[in-house]
XYZ file of N, CA and C in Angstrom:
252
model
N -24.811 43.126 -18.066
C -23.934 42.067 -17.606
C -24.642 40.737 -17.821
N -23.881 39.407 -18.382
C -24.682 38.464 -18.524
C -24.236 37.096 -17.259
N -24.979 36.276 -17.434
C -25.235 35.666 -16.290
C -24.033 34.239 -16.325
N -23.818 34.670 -17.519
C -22.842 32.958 -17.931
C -21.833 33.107 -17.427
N -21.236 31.811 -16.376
C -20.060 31.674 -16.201
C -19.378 32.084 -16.651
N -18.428 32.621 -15.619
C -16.745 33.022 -16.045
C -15.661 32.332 -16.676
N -14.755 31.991 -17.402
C -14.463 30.762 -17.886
C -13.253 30.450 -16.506
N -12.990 29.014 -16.363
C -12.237 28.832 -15.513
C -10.388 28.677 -15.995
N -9.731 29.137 -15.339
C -8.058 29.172 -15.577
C -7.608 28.138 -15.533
N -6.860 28.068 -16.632
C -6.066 26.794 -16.404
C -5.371 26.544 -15.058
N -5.360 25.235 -14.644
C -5.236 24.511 -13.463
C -5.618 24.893 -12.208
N -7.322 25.654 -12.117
C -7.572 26.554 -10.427
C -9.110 25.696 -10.883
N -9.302 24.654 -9.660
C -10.373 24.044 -9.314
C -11.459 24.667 -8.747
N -12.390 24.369 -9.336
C -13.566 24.467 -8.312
C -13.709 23.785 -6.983
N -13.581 24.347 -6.057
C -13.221 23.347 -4.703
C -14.514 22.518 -4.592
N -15.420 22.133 -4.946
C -16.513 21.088 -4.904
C -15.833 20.036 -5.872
N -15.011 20.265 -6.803
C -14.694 19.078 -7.465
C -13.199 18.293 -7.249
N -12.735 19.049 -5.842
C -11.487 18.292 -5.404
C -12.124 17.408 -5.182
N -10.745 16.214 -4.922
C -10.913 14.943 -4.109
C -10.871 15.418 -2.459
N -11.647 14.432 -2.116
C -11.636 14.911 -0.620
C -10.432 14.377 0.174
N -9.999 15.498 1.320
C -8.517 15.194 1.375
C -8.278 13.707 2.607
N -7.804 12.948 2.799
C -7.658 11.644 3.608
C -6.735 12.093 5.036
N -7.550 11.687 6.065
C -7.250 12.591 7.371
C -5.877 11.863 7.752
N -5.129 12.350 8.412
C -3.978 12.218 8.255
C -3.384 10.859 9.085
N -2.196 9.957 8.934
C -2.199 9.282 9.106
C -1.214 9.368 10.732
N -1.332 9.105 11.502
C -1.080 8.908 12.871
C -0.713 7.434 13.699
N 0.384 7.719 14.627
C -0.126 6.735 15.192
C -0.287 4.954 14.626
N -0.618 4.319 15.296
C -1.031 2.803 14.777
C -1.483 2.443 13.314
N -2.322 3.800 13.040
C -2.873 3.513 11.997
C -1.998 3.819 11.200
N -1.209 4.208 10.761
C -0.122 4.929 10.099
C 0.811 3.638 10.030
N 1.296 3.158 11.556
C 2.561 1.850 11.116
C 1.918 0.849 10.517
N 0.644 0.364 10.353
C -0.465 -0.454 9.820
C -0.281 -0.115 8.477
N -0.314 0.934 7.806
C -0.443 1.280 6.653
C 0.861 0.740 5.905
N 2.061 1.782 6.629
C 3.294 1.408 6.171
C 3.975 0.318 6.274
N 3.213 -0.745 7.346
C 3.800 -1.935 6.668
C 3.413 -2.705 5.661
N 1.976 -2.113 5.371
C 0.847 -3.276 4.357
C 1.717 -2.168 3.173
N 2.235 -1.055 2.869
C 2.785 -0.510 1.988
C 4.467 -1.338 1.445
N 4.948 -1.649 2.437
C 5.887 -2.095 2.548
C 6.398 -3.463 1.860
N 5.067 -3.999 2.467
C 5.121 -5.128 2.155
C 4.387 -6.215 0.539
N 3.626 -4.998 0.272
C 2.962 -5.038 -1.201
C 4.151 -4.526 -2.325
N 5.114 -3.786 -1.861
C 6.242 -3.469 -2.620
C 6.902 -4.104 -2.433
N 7.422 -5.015 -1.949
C 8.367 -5.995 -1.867
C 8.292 -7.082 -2.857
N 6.663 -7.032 -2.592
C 6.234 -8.057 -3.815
C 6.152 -8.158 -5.256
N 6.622 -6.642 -5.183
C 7.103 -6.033 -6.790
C 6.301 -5.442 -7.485
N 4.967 -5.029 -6.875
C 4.134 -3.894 -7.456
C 5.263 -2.919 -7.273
N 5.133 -1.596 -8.339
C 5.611 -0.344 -8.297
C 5.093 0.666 -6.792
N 5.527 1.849 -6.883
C 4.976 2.831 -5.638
C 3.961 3.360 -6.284
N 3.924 3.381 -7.896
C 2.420 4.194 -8.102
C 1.309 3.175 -8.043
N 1.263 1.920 -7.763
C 0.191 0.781 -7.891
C 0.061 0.633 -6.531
N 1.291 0.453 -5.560
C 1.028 0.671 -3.965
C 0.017 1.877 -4.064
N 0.135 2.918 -4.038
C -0.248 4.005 -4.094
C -1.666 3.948 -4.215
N -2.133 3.794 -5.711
C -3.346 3.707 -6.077
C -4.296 2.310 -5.167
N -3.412 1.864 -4.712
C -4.275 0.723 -4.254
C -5.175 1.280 -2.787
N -3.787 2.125 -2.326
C -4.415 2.324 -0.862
C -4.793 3.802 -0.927
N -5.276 4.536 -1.950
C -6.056 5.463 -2.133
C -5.149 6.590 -1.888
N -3.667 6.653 -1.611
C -2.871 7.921 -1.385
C -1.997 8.148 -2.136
N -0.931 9.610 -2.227
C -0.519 9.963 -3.206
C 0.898 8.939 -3.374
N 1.665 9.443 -4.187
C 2.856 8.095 -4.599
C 3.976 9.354 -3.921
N 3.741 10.907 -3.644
C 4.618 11.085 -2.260
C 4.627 10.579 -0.910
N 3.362 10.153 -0.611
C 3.520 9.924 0.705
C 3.485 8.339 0.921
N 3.262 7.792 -0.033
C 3.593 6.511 -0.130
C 5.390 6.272 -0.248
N 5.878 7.004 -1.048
C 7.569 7.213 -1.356
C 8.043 7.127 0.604
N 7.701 8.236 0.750
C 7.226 8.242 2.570
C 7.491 7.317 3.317
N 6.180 6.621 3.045
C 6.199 5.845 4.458
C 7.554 4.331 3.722
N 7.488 4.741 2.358
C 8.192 3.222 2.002
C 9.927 3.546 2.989
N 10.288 4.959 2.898
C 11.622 5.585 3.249
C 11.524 4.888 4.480
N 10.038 5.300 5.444
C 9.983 5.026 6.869
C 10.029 3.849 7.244
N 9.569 3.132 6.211
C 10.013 1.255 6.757
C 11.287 0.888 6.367
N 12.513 1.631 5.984
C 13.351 1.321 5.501
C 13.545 -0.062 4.306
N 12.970 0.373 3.620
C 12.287 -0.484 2.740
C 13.852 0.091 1.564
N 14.469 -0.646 0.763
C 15.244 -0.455 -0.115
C 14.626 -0.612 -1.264
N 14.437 0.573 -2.324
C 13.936 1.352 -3.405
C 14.511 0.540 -4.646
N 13.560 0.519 -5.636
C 14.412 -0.267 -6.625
C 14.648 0.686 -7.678
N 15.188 0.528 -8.580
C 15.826 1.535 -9.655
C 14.828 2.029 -10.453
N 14.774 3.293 -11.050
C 13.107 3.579 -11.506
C 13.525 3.525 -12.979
N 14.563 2.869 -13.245
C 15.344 2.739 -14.765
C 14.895 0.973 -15.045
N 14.187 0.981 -15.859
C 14.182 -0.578 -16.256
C 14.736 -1.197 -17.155
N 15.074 -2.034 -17.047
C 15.787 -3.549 -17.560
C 15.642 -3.849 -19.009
N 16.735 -3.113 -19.922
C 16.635 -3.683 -21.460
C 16.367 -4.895 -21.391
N 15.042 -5.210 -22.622
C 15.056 -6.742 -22.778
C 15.994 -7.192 -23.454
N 15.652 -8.623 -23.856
C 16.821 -9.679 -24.299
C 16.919 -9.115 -25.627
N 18.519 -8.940 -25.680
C 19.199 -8.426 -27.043
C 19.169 -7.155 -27.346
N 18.577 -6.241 -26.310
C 18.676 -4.630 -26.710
C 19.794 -4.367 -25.271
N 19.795 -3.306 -26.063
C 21.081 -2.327 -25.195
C 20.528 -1.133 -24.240
């Protein structure tokens, strides 16, 4: 039997090389979040740039944006000038 690694399967991590998971959001700290989420989207960053900014996924960012009743903008963008 030889000593070399097993090869690894497509998409099954080595759990030392996850990201470590972000403890969950609760509480104060949570309406804190979702309004600084809220309010950085308003300003017309996307949910995946909200997202990446505050280190969480663009579901639970989708989330908390639902929870501030925050109105979603169309994920279809805007032909430029003279296209259809």
């Amino acid at each position: 039997m030889s000593s070399e690694p097993t090869p690894k399967r497509r998409g099954v991590q080595d759990p030392q090389e996850r990201r470590p998971r972000s403890p969950r959001l609760r509480g104060r700290e949570r309406e804190q979040v979702r309004d600084d989420v809220a309010e950085k989207y308003e300003t017309g960053l996307s949910i995946r740039a909200v997202a990446a900014e505050h280190g969480r996924s663009y579901g639970l960012t989708h989330t908390l944006l639902r929870e501030a009743k925050v109105t979603l903008r169309s994920g279809r963008r805007r032909p430029r000038m003279g296209e259809q």
